[in-house]
Short mmCIF file of C-alpha atoms in Angstrom, two decimals:
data_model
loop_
_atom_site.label_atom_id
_atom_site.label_comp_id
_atom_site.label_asym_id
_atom_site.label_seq_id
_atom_site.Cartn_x
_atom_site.Cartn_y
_atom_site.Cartn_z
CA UNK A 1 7.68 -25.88 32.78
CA UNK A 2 5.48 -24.63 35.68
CA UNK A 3 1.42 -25.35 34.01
CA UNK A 4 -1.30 -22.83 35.44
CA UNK A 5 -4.82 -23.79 34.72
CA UNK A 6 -6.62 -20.33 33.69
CA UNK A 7 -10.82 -20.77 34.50
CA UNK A 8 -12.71 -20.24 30.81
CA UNK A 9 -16.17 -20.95 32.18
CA UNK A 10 -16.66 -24.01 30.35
CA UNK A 11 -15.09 -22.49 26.99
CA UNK A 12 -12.69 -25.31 26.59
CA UNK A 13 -9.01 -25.08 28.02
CA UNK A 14 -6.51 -22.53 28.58
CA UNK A 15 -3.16 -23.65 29.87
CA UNK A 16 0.12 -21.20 30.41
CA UNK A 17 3.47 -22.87 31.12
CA UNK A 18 5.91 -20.91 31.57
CA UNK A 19 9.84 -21.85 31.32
CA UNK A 20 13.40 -20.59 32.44
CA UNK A 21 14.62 -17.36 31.24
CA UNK A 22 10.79 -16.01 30.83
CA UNK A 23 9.67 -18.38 27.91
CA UNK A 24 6.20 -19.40 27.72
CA UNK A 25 3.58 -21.28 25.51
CA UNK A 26 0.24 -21.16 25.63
CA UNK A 27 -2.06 -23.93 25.16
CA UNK A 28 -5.78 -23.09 23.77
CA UNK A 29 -8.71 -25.98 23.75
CA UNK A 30 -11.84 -24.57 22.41
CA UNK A 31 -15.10 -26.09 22.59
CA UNK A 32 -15.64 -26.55 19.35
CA UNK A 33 -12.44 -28.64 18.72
CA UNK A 34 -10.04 -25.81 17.75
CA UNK A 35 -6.66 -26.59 19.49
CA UNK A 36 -3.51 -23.51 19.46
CA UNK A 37 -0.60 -23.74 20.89
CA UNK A 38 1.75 -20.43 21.37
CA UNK A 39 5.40 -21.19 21.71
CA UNK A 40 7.09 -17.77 22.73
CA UNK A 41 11.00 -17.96 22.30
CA UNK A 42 14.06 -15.81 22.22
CA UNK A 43 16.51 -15.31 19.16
CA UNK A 44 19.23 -17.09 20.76
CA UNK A 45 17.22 -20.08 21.21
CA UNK A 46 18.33 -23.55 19.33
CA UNK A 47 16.00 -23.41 16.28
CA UNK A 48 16.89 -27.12 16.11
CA UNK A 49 15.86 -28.17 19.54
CA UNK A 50 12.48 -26.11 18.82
CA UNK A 51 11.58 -27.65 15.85
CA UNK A 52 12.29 -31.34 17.51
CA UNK A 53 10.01 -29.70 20.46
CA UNK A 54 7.35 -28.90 18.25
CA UNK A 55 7.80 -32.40 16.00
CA UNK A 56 7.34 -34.86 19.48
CA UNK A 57 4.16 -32.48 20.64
CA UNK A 58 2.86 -32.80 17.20
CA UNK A 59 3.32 -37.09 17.83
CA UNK A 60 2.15 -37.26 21.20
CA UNK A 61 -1.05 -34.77 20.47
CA UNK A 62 -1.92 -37.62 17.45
CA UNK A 63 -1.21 -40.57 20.36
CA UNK A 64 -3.08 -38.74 22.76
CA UNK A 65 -6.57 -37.88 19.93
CA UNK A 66 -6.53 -41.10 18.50
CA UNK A 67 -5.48 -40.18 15.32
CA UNK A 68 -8.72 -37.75 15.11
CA UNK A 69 -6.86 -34.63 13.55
CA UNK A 70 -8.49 -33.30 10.66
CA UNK A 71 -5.23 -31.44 9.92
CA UNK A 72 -2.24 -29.61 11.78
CA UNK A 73 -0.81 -26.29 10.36
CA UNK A 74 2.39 -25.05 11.74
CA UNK A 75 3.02 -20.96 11.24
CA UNK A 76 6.75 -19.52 10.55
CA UNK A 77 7.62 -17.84 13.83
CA UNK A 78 6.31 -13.99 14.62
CA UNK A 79 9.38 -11.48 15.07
CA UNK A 80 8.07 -9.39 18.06
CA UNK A 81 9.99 -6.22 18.92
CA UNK A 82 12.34 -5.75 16.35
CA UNK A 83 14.00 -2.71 15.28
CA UNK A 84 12.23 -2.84 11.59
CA UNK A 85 9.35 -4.07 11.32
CA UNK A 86 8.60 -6.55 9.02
CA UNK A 87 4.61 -7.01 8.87
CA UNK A 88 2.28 -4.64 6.79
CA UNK A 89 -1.38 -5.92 5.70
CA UNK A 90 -2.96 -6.15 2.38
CA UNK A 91 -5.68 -3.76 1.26
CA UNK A 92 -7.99 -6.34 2.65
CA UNK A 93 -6.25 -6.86 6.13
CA UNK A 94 -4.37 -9.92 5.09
CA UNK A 95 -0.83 -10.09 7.20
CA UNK A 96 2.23 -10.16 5.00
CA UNK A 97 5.76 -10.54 5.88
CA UNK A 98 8.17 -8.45 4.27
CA UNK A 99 12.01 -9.05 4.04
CA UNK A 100 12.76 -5.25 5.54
CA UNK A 101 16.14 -5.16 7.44
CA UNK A 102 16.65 -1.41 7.68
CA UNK A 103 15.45 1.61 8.70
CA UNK A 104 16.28 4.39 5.57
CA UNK A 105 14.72 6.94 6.54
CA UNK A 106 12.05 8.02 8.91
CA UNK A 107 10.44 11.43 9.79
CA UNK A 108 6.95 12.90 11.06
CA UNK A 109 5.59 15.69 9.25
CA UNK A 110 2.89 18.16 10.46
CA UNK A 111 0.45 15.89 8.49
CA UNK A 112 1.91 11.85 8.55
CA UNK A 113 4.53 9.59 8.83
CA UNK A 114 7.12 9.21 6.94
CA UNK A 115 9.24 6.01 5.91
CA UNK A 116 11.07 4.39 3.79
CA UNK A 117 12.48 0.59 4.33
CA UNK A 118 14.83 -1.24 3.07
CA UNK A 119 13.43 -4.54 1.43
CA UNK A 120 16.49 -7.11 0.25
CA UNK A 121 13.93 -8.29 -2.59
CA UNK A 122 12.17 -5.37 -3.53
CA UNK A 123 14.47 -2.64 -2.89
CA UNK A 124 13.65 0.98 -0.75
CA UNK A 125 10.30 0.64 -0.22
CA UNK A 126 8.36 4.20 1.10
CA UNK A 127 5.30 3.87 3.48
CA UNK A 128 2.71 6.80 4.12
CA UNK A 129 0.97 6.35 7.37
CA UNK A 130 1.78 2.79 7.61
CA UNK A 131 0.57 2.72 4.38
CA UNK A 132 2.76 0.94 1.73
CA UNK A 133 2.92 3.24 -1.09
CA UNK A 134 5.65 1.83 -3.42
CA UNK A 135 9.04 0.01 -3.77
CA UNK A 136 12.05 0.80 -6.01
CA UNK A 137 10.91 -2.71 -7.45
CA UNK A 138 7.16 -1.57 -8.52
CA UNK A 139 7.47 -0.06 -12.28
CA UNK A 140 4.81 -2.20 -13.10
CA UNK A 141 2.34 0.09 -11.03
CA UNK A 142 4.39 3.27 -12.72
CA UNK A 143 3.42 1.39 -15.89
CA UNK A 144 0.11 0.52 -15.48
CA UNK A 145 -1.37 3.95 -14.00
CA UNK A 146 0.29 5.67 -17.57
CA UNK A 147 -1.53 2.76 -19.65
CA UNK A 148 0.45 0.18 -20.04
CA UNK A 149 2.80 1.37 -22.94
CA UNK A 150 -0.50 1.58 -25.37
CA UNK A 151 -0.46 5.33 -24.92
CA UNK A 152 1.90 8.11 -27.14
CA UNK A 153 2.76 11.28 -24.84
CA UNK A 154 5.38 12.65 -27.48
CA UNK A 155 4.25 16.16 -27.58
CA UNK A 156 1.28 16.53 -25.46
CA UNK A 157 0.43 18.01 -22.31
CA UNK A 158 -0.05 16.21 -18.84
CA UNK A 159 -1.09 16.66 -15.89
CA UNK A 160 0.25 14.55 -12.82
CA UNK A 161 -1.86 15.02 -9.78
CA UNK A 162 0.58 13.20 -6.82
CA UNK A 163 3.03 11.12 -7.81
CA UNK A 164 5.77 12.64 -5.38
CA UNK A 165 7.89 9.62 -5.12
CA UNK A 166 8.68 10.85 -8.69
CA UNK A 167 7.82 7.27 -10.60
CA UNK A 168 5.72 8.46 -12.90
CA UNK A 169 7.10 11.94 -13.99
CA UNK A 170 10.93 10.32 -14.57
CA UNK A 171 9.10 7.70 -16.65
CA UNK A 172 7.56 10.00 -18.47
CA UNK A 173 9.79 12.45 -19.84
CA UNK A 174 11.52 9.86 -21.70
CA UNK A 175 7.90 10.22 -24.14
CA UNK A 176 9.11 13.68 -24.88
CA UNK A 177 5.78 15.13 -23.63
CA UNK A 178 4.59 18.66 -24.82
CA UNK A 179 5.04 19.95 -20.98
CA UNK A 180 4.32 17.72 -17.69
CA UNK A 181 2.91 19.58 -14.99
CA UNK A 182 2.86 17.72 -12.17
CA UNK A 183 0.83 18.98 -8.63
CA UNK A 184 0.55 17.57 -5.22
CA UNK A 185 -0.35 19.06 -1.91
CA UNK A 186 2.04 20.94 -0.56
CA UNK A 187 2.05 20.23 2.94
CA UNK A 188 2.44 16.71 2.34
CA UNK A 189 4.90 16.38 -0.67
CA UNK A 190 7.90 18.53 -0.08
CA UNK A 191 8.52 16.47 2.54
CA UNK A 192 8.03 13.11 0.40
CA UNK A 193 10.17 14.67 -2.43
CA UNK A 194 12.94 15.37 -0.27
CA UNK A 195 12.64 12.04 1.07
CA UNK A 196 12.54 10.32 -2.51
CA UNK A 197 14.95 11.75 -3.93
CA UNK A 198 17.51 10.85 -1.63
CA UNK A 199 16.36 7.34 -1.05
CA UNK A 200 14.14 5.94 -3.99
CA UNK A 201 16.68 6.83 -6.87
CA UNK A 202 15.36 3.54 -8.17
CA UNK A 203 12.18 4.71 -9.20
CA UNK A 204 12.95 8.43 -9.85
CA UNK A 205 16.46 8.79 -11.57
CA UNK A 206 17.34 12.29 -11.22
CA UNK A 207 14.17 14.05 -11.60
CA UNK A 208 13.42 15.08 -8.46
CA UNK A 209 16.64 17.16 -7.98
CA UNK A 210 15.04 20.21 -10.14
CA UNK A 211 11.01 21.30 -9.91
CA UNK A 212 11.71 22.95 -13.14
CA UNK A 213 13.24 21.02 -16.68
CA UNK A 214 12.92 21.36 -20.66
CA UNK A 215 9.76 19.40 -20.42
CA UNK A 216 7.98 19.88 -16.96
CA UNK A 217 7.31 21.38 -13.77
CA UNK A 218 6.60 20.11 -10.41
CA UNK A 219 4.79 22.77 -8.19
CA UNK A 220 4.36 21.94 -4.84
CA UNK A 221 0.75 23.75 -3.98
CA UNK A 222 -2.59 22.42 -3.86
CA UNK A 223 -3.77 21.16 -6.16
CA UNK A 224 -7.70 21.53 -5.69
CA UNK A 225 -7.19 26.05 -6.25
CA UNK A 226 -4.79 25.35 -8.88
CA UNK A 227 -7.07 22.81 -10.65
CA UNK A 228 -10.13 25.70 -10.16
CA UNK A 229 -7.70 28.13 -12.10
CA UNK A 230 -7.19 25.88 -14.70
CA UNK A 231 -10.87 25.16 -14.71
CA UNK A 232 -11.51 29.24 -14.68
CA UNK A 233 -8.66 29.53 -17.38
CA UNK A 234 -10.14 27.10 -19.85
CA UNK A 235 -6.56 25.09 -19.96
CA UNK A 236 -7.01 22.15 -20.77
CA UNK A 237 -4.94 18.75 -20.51
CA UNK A 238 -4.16 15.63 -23.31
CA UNK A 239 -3.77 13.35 -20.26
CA UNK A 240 -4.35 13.46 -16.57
CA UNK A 241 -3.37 10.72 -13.90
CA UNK A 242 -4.86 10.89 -10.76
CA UNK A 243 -1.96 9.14 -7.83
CA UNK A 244 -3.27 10.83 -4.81
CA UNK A 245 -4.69 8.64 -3.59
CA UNK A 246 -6.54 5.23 -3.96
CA UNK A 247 -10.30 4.01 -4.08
CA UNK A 248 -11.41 4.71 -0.76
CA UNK A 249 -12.29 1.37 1.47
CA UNK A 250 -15.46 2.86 2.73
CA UNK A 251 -18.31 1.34 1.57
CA UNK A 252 -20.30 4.54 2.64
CA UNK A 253 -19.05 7.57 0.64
CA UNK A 254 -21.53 9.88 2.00
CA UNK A 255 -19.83 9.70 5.28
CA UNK A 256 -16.88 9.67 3.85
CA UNK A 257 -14.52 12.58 3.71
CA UNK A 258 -12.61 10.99 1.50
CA UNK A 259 -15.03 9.76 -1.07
CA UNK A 260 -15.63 13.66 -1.05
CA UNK A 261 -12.46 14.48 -1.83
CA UNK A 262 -11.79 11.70 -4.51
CA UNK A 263 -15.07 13.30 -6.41
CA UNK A 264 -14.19 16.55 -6.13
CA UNK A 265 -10.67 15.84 -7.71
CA UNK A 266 -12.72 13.52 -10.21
CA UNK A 267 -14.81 16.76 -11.49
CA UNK A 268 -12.30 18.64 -11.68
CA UNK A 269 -10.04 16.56 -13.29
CA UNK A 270 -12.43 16.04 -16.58
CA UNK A 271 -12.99 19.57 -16.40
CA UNK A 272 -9.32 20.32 -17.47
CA UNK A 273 -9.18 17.52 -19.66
CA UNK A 274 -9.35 18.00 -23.75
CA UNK A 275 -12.59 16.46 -25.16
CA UNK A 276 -10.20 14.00 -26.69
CA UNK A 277 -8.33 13.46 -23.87
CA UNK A 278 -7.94 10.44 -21.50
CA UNK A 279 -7.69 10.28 -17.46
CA UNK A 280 -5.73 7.58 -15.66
CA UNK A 281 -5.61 6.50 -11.85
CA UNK A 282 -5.15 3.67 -9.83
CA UNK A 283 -7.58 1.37 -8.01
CA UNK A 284 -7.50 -0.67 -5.06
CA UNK A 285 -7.06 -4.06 -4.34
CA UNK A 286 -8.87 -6.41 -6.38
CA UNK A 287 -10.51 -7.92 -3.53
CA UNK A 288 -12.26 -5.11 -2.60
CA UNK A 289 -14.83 -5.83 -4.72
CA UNK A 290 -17.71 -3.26 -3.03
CA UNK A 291 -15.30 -0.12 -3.41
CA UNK A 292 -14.57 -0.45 -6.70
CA UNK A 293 -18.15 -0.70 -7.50
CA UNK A 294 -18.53 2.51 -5.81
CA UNK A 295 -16.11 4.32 -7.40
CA UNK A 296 -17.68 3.26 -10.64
CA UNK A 297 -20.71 4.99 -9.63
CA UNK A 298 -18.90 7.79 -9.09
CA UNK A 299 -17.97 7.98 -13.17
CA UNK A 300 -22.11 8.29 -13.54
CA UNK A 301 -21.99 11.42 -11.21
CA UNK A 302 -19.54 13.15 -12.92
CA UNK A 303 -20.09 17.05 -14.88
CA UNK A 304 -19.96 15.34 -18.25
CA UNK A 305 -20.82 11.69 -19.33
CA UNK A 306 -17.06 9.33 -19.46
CA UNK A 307 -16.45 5.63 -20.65
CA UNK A 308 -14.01 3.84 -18.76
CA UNK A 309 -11.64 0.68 -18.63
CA UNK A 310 -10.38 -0.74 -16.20
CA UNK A 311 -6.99 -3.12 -16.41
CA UNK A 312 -5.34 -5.36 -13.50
CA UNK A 313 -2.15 -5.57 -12.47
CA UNK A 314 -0.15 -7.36 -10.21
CA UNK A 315 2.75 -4.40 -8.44
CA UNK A 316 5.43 -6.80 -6.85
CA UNK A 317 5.62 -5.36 -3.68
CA UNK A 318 1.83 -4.85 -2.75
CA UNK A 319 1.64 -8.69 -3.16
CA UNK A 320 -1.99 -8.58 -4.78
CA UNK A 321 -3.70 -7.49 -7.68
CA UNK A 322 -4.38 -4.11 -8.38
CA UNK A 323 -7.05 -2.51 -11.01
CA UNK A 324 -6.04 0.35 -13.00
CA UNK A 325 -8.88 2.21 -14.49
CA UNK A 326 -8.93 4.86 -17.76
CA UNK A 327 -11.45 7.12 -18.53
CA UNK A 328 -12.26 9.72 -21.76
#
């Protein structure tokens, strides 16, 4: 390989060597004993000859230190370019690697992305904005944001606000609820009901194919006017779960548009709900520990005084834990 010395201003070493065909690695010395080495490759490459390649540099880098290694950590390769792609980060920016092979479905709206993946372990998995919302494989979220089977819907009447991949409103008529209403925004659901439908049958059965059944409705408006005619109307609710949208990652909700909306939706939530009543919604990740505490605060601000739980739960595709909460 030809070796070009790269000037770092006395910030250790930098070394590219590049190969036939265009391949290259990268060699990184920092000052303060750090030492990376890139190996960039093509898929046709021997994977057997690469791993021997990597095996004799990591001998002759132990000959050549002495032995002085404190430890040597070898990362699965990085898939650059392909047609699906494969890496989505955790709520805390943690880098996962998902099994997704194909491309389902993909379409941008007036207001966001739309996609939904194929995952060989977790099933069709949709994304929002690069956002990974949920997999065929997740009841456990549908589950936990509806209280964990602890809770009796036969005969009463809930509100959904969200929930357009249609997880929890097929769930949920199986209860024999009163009457489900369920209310997203429009601009942005039709789209994601279409979309769900057709490709996450796994998480909502049938239900999707009619806004209208024995037991509930989906309307496709706003849901912040409709929620202020409710409010107006004195109707009130036995349950309400909040899946628009979770626990902002801002640690600054007065900037924050979104903390904005969240309260707003939080007011007017336990404004519709019976005095007996309970609300559910999701959290975030359980890492992030400072938004959660924020949205906590956020129960204290409210129109009327609440108690709350909160409950953890791990939802097999996010790949980390996630806190439910309920309030009354």
């Amino acid at each position: 390989m030809t070796e070009t010395v790269h000037e770092t201003n006395g910030h250790g070493y930098l070394g590219t060597f590049v190969g036939k065909n265009g391949r290259l690695a990268i060699l990184r010395v920092h000052s303060h004993a750090l030492v990376t080495i890139d190996l960039q490759c093509y898929e046709e490459d021997n994977i057997a000859q690469l791993d021997n390649l990597l095996n004799a540099l990591e001998t002759k880098l132990k000959v050549i230190l002495n032995g002085n290694i404190a430890r040597i950590k070898r990362l699965p390769a990085l898939v650059r370019g392909a047609e699906v792609d494969r890496y989505w980060p955790t709520a805390d920016g943690r880098l996962v690697e998902y099994d997704m092979d194909q491309i389902v479905y993909e379409e941008d709206s007036a207001y966001q992305n739309i996609k939904i993946l194929h995952s060989q372990q977790y099933g069709n998995v949709l994304i929002l904005d690069n956002d990974l919302n949920l997999a065929e494989s997740d009841l456990a979220y549908t589950q936990a944001i509806m209280g964990n089977g602890r809770e009796n819907y036969a005969g009463k009447e809930v509100l959904i606000l969200g929930g357009g991949d249609g997880g929890i409103i097929s769930e949920m008529v199986k209860q024999k609820p009163k009457m489900i209403t369920m209310l997203d925004i429009s601009f942005m659901c039709s789209k994601v009901i279409d979309a769900c439908k057709k490709y996450m049958r796994g998480t909502c059965g049938s239900i999707l194919d009619n806004l209208k059944g024995d037991c509930y409705q989906i309307l496709v408006e706003d849901c912040v006017p409709v929620l202020k005619k409710y409010v107006q109307e004195g109707k009130t609710f036995d349950y309400v779960i909040n899946d628009l949208t979770a626990i902002p990652i801002s640690t600054q909700p007065e900037e924050d548009s979104t903390w904005e909306f969240l309260r707003l939706i939080l007011d007017l939530s336990i404004k519709v709900l019976h005095p007996s009543g309970k609300y559910f919604t999701q959290g975030n990740a359980q890492t992030l520990t400072e938004a959660l505490s924020l949205y906590e605060e956020q129960l204290g601000k409210l129109s009327c005084p609440v108690a709350f739980s909160k409950e953890v739960t791990c939802v097999p595709s996010y790949l980390e834990q996630y806190p439910f909460i309920g309030s009354k």
